[in-house]
Tab-separated table of C-alpha atoms and ligand atoms in Angstrom:
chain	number	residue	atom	x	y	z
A	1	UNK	CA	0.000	0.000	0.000
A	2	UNK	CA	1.409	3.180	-1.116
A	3	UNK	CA	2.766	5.561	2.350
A	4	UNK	CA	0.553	8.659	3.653
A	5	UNK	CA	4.618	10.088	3.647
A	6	UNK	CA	4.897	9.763	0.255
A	7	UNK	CA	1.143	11.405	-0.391
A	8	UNK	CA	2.570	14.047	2.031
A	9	UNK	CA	5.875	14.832	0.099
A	10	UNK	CA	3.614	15.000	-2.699
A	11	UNK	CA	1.096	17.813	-1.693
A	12	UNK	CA	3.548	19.640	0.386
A	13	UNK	CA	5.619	20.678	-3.288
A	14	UNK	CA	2.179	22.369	-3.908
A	15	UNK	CA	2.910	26.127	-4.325
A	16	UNK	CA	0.348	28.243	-3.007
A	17	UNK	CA	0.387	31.211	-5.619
A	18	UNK	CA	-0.254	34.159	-3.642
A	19	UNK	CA	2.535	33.395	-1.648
A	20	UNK	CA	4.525	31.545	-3.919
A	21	UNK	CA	6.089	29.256	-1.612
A	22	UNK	CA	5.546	25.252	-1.200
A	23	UNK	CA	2.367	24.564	1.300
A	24	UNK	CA	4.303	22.402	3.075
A	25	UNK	CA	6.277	25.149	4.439
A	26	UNK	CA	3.745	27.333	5.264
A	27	UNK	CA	2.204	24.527	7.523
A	28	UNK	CA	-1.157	24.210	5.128
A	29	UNK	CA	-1.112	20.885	4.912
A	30	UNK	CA	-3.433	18.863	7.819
A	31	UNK	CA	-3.776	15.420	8.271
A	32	UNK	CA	-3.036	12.838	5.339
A	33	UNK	CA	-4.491	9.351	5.547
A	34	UNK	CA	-4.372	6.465	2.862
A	35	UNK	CA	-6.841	3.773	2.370
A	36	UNK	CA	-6.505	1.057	-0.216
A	37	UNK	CA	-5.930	3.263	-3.250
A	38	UNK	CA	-7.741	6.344	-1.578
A	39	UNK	CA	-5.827	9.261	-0.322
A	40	UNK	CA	-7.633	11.423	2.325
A	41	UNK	CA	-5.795	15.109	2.350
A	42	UNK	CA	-6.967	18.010	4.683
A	43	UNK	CA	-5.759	21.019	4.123
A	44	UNK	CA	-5.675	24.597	5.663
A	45	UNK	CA	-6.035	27.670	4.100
A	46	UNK	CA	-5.227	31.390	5.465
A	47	UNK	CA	-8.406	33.058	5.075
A	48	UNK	CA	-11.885	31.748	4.545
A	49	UNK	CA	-12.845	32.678	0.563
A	50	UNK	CA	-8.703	32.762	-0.394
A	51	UNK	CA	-8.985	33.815	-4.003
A	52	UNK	CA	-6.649	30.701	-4.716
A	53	UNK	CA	-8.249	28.344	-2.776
A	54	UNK	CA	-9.849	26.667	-5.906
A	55	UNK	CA	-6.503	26.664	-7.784
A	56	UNK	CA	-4.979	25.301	-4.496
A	57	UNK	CA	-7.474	22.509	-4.188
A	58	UNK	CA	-7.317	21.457	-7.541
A	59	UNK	CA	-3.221	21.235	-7.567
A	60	UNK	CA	-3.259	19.029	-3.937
A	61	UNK	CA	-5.558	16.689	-5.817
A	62	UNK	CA	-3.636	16.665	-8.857
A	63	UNK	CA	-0.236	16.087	-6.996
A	64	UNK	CA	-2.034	13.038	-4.901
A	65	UNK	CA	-3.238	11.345	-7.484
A	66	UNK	CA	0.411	11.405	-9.256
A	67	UNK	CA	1.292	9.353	-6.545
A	68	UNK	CA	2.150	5.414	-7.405
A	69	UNK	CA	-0.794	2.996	-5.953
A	70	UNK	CA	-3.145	6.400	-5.017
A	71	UNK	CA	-6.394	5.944	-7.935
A	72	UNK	CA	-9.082	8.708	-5.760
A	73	UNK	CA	-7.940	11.791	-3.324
A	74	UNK	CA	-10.682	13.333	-1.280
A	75	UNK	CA	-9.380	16.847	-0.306
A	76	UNK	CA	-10.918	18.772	2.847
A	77	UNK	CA	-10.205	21.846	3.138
A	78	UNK	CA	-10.045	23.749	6.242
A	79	UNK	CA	-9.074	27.560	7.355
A	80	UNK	CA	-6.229	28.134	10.260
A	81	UNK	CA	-7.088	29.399	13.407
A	82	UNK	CA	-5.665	32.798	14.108
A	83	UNK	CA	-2.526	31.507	16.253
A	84	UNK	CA	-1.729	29.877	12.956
A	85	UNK	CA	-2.485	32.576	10.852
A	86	UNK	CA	-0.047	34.649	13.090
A	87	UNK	CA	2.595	32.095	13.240
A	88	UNK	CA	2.635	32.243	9.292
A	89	UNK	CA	2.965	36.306	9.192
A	90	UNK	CA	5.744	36.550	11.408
A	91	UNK	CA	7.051	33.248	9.384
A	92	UNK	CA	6.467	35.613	5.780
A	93	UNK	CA	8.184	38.546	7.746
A	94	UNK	CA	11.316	36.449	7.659
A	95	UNK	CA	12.068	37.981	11.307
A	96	UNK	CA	10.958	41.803	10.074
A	97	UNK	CA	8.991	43.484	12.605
A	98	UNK	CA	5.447	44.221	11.574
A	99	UNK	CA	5.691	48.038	9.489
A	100	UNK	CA	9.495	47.730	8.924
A	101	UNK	CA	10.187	48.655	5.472
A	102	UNK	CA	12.174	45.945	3.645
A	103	UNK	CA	13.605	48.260	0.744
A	104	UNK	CA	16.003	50.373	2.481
A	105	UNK	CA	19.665	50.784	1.710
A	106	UNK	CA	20.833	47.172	2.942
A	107	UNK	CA	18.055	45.298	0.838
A	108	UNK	CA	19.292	43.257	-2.150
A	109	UNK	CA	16.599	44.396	-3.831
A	110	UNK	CA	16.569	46.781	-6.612
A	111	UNK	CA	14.551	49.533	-6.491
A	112	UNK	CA	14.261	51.324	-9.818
A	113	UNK	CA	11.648	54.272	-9.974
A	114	UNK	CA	10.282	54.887	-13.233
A	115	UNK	CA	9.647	59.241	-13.963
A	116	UNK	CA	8.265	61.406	-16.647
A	117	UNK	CA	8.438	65.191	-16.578
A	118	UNK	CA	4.713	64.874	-18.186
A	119	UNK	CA	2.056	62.484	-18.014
A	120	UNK	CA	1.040	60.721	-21.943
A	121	UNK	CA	4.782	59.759	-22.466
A	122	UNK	CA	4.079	55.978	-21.725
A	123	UNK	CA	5.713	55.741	-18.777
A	124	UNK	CA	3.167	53.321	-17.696
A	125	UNK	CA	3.050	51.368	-20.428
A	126	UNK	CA	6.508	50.959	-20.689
A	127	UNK	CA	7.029	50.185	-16.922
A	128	UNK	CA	4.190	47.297	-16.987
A	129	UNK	CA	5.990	45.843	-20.307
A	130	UNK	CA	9.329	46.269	-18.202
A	131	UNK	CA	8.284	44.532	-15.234
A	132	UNK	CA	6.874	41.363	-17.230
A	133	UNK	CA	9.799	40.914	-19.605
A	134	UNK	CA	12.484	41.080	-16.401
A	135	UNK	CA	10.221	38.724	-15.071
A	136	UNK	CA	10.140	36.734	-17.765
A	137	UNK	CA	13.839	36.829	-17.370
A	138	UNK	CA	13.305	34.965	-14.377
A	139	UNK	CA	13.664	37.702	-11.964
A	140	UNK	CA	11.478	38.154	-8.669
A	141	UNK	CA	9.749	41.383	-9.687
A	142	UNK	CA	7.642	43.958	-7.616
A	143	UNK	CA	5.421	46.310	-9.482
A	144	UNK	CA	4.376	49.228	-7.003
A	145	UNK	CA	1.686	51.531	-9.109
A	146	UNK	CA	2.194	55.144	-7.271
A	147	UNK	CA	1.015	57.195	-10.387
A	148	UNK	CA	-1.967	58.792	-8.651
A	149	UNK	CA	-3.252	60.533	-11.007
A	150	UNK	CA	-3.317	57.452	-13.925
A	151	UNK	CA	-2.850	54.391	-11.517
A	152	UNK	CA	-3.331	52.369	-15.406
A	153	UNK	CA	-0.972	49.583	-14.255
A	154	UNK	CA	-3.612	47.350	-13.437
A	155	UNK	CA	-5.396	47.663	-16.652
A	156	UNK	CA	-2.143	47.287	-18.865
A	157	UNK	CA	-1.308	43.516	-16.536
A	158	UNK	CA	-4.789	42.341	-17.245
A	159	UNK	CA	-5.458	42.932	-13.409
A	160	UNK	CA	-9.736	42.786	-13.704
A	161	UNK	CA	-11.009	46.047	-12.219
A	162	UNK	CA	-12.213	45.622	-8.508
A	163	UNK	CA	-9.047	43.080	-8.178
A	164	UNK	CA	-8.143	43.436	-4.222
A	165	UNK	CA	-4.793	42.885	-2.457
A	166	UNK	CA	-5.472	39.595	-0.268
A	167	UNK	CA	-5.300	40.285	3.349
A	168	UNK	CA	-3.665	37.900	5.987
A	169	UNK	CA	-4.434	39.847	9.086
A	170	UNK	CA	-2.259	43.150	8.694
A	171	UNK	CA	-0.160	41.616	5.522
A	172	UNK	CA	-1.324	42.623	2.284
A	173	UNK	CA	-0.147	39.540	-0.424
A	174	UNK	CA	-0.533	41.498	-4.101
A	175	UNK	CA	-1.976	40.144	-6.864
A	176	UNK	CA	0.627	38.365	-9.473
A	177	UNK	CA	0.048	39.150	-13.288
A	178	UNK	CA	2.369	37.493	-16.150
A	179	UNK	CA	4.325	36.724	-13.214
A	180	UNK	CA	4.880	40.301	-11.588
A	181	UNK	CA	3.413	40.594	-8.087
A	182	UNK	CA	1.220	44.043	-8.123
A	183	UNK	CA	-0.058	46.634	-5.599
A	184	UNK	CA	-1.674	50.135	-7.472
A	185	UNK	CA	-2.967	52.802	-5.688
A	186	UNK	CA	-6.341	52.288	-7.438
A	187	UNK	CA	-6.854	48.723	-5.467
A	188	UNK	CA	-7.014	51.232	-2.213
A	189	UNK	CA	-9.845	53.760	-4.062
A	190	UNK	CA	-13.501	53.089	-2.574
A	191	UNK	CA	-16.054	53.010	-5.329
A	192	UNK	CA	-16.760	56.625	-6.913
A	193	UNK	CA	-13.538	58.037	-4.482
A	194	UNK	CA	-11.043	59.882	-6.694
A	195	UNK	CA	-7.399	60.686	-5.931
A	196	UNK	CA	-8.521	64.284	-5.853
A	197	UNK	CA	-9.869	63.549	-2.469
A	198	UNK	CA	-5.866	62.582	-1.599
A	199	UNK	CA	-4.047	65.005	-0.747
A	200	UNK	CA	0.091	65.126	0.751
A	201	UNK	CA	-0.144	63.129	4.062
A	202	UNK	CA	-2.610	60.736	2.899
A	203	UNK	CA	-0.504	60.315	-0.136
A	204	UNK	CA	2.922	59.156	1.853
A	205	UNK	CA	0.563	57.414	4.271
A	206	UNK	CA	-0.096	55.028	1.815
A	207	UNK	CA	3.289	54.858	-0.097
A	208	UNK	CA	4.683	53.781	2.730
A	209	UNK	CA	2.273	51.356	3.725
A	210	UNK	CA	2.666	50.175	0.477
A	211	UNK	CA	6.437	49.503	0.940
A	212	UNK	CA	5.837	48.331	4.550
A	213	UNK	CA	2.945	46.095	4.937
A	214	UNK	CA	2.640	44.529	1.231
A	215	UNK	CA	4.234	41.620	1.432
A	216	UNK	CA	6.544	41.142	-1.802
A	217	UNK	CA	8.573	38.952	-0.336
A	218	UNK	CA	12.413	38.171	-1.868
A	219	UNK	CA	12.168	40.513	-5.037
A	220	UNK	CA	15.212	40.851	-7.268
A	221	UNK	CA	13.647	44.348	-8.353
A	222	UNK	CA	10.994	46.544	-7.494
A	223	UNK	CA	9.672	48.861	-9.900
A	224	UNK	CA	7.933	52.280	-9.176
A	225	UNK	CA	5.495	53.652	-11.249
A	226	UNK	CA	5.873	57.427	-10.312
A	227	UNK	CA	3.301	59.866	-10.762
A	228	UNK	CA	4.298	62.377	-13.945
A	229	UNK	CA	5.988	65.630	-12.465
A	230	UNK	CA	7.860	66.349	-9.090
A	231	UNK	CA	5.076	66.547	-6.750
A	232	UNK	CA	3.962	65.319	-3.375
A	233	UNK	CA	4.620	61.546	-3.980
A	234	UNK	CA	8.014	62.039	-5.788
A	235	UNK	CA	9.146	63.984	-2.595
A	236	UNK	CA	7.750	61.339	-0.294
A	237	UNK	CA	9.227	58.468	-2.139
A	238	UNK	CA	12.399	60.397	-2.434
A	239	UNK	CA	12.444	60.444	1.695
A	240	UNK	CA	11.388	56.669	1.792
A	241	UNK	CA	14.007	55.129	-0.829
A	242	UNK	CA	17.127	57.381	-1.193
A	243	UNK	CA	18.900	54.810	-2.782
A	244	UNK	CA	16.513	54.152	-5.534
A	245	UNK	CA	17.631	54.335	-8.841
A	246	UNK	CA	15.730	56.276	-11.674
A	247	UNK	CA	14.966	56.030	-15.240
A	248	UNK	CA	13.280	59.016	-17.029
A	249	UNK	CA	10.778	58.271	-19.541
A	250	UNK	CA	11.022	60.956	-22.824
A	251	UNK	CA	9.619	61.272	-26.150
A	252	UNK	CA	11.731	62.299	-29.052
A	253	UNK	CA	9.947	66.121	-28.653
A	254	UNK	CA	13.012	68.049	-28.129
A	255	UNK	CA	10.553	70.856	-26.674
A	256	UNK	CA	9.181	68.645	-24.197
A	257	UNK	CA	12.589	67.456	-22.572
A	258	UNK	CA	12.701	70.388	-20.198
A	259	UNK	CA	10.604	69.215	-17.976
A	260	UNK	CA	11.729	65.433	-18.342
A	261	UNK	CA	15.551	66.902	-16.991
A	262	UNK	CA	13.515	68.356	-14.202
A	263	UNK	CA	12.308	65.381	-12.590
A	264	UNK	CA	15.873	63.998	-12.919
A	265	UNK	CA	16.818	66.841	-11.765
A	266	UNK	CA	14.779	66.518	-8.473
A	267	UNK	CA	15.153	62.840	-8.334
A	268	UNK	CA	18.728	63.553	-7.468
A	269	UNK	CA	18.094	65.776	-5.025
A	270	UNK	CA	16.705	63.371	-2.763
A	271	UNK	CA	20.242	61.353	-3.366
A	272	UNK	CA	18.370	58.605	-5.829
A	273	UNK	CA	21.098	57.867	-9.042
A	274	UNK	CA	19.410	58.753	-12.645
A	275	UNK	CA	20.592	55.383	-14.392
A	276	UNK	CA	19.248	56.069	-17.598
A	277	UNK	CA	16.865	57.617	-20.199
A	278	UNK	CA	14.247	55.779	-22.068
A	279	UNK	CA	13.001	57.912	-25.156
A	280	UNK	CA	9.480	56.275	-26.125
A	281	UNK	CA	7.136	57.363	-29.181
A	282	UNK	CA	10.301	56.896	-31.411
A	283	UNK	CA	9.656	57.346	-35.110
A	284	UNK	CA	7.972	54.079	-36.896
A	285	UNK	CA	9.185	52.222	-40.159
A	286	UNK	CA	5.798	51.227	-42.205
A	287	UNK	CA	6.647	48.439	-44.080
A	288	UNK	CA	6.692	50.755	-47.145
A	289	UNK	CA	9.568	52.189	-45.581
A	290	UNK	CA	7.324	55.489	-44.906
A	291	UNK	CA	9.022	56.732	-41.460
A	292	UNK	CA	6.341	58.029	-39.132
A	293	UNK	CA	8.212	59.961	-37.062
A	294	UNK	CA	5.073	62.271	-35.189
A	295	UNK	CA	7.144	63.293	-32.086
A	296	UNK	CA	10.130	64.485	-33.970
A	297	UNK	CA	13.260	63.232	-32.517
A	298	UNK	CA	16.361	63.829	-30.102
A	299	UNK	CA	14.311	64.607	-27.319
A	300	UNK	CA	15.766	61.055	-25.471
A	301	UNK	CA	19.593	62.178	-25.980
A	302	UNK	CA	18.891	65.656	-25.236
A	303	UNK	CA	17.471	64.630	-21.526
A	304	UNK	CA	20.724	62.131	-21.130
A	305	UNK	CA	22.882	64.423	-22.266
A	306	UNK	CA	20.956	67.655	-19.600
A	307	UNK	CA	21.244	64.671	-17.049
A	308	UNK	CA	25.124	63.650	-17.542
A	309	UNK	CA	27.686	65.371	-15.463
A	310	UNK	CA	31.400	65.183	-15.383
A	311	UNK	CA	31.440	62.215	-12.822
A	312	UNK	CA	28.539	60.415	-14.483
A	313	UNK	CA	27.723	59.765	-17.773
A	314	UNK	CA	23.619	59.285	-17.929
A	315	UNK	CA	22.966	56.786	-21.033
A	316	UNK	CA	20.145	57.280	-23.153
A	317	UNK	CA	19.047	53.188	-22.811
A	318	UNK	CA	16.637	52.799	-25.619
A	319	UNK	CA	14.458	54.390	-27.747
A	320	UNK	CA	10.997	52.898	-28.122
A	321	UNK	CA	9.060	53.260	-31.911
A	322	UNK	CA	5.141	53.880	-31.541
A	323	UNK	CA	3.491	50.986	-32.361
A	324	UNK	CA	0.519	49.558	-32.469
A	325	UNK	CA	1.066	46.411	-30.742
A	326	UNK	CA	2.463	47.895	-27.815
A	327	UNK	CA	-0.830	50.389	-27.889
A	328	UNK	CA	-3.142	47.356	-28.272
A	329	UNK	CA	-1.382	45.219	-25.812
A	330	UNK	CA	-1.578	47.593	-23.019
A	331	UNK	CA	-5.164	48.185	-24.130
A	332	UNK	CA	-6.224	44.578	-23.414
A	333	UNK	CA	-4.272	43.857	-20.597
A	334	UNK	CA	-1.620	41.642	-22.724
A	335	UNK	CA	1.952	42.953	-22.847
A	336	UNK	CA	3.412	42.878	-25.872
A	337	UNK	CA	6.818	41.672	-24.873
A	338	UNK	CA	4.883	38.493	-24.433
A	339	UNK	CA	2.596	38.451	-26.636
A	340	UNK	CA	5.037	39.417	-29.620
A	341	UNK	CA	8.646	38.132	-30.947
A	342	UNK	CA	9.070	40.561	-33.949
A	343	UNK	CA	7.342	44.308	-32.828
A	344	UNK	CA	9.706	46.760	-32.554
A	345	UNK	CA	8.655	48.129	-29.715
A	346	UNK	CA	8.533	44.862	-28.040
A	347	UNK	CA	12.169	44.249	-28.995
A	348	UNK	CA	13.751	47.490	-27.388
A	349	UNK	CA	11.384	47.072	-23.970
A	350	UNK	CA	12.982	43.126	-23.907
A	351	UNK	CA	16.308	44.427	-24.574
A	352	UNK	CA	16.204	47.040	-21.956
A	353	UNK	CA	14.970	44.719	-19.406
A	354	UNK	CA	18.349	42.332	-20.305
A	355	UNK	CA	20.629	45.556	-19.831
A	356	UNK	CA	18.941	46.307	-16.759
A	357	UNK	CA	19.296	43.040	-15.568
A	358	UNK	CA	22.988	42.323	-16.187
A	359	UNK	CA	23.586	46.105	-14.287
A	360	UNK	CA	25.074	46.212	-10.922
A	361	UNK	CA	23.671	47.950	-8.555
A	362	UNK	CA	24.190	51.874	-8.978
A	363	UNK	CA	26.282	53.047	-6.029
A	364	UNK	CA	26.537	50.282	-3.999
A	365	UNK	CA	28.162	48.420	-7.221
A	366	UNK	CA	25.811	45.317	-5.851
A	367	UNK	CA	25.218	42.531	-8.450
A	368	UNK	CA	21.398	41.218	-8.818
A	369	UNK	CA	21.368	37.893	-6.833
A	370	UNK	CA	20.485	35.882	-9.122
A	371	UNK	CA	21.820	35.132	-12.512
A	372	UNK	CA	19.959	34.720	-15.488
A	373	UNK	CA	18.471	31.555	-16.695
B	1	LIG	P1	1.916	57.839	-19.075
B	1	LIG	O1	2.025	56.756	-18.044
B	1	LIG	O2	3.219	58.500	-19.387
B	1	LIG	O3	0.836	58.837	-18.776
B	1	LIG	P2	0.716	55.817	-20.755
B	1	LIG	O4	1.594	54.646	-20.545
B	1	LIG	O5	-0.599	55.846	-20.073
B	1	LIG	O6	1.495	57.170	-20.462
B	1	LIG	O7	0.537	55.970	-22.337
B	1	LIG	C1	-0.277	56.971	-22.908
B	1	LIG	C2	-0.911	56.425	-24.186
B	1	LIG	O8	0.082	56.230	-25.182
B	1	LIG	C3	-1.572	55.076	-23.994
B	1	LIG	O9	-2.747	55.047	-24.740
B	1	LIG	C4	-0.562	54.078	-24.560
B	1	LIG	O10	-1.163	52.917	-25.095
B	1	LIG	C5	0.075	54.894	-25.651
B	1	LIG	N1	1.485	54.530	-25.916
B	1	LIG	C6	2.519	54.505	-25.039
B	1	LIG	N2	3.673	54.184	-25.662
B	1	LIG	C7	3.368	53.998	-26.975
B	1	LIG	C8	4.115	53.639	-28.150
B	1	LIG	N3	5.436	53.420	-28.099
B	1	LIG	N4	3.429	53.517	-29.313
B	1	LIG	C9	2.096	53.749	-29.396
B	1	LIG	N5	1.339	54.095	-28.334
B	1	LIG	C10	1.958	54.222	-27.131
């Protein structure tokens, strides 16, 4: 007759994917009995009505049944009581006190924050293309959506509206599109509340809670999806993370690049390292080999160049061609580096996450830590 151990190694390699580690080790898994060719398997999840709890189900049944000599599994599945529900927070705070921020200076994590002088550039879009091909890369990517004003991040992952971080007493566990775990400002909005009703404090309040209580867990990188300008958030986020490292979105509008070297400008203030400029809206090559080139062009070295100083050369990364893929993509909550080998645009954002990728970190001269695969 076939072991309840080897029913138990089984189910506990089942990930659970909000928290993306084996159940096992988050003490989910109950009681496992075996009778004849029956497995009995009782389970525990965190919260009654876990969003996964289907998905998790479904997997512990699957991973039973693979079992030699097991031919039915009956699953029950329970919900932990709240000692165990604690005993699993402080176990996903790794030893962290409850509201200690895990990005600061000594964190392996990257922290890249992702600026525009003016909002329409495609900051957004580029940052939610960004954060799915390094994760396609294999990275452990964070996606924090801070843009107030646009908070479009969940739209451009496919995140359906309404979508809620899932709660584990005072940890927040963000959702996880094309592999990029993600936390907007808009999941926070009641129904009919607008950011107008947000002003400063409330802002850092929850920029920091953000970084503090959402648990992201090991991330190679965390991008930030800044608000457009050098306002209230920029300031608070240049308080929280004054090691972060910047990229400044641009278009090729030569006119428009003032303001673009601005929030450089101010980024550097706070004592966060400009690491690069991405010019996006590049001119397009019909296949006709018309040029489209509506936003002119230069703007992207002009920034780089406003941003370099003697010590520090500022590279311009990439430049991005409109296209239509990349437009549609974002549109229906598909990325394009995904969904498309040969677009242009697609190309440059996958290439740019690679370059990223291979970079050290800025000042401390850190490497990522992990390679490639
Ligand atoms: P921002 O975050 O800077 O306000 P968005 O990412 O919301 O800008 O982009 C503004 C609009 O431009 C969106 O409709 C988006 O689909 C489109 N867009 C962004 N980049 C490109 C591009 N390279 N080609 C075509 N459309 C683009």
């Amino acid at each position: 007759m076939t072991s309840p151990d080897a029913v138990r190694r089984a189910v506990a390699a089942v990930t659970d994917p909000e928290l993306r580690r084996p159940i096992g080790d988050l003490d989910m898994v109950r009681e496992i009995t075996v009778e004849g060719d029956t497995a009995h398997v009782a389970i525990v999840l965190t919260i009654v009505g876990c969003p996964a709890a289907s998905k998790i189900e479904s997997d512990v049944r699957n991973a039973a049944a693979s079992v030699a000599g097991i031919a039915a599994v009956d699953v029950e599945v329970g919900v932990m009581t709240p000692q165990e529900r604690k005993a699993l927070t402080e176990k996903l705070r790794d030893g962290r006190a409850p509201r200690q921020m895990p990005f600061g200076p000594d964190s392996l994590t990257r922290v890249i924050l992702v600026s525009s002088g003016k909002g329409g550039v495609g900051k957004s879009t580029v940052t939610a293309n960004l954060a799915v091909a390094l994760a396609d890369l294999g990275l452990a990517v964070g996606l924090v959506d801070a843009d107030v004003h646009g908070f479009s991040i969940p739209g451009l992952l496919g995140i359906p509206a309404g979508t809620q971080p899932t709660r584990i007493d005072d940890l927040m566990l963000p959702p996880v599109a094309h592999g990029v775990k993600t936390i907007s400002i808009g999941m926070f909005l009641r129904d009919g509340e607008g950011v107008v009703a947000w002003r400063g404090p409330m802002l850092h309040r929850t920029v920091s809670q953000f970084l503090t209580d959402v648990h992201f867990g090991d991330l190679d990188v965390l991008l930030i999806d800044m608000p457009p300008g050098t306002g209230d958030i920029a300031i608070s986020i240049g308080q929280l993370l004054p090691h972060a490292e910047v990229l400044v979105v641009t278009t090729p509008q030569t006119a428009a690049a003032d303001v673009a070297i601005r929030s450089g400008l101010v980024a550097r203030q706070t004592g966060q390292t400009v690491i690069g400029v991405v010019e996006n809206m590049a001119a397009l090559t019909l296949p006709d080999g018309t040029v489209v080139d509506l936003f002119g062009s230069g703007g992207g070295a002009a920034v780089a160049t406003a941003l370099s100083t003697p010590d520090t050369v500022v590279p311009l990364l990439t430049s991005i061609p409109l296209s239509t893929a990349l437009r549609a993509g974002g549109d229906a909550g598909e990325p394009v580096v995904l969904a498309s080998e040969t677009d242009a645009a697609a190309t440059a954002i996958r290439d740019l996450a690679r370059r990223l990728a291979t970079r050290g970190r800025g000042l401390s001269g850190r490497s990522l830590p992990m390679s490639l695969s």
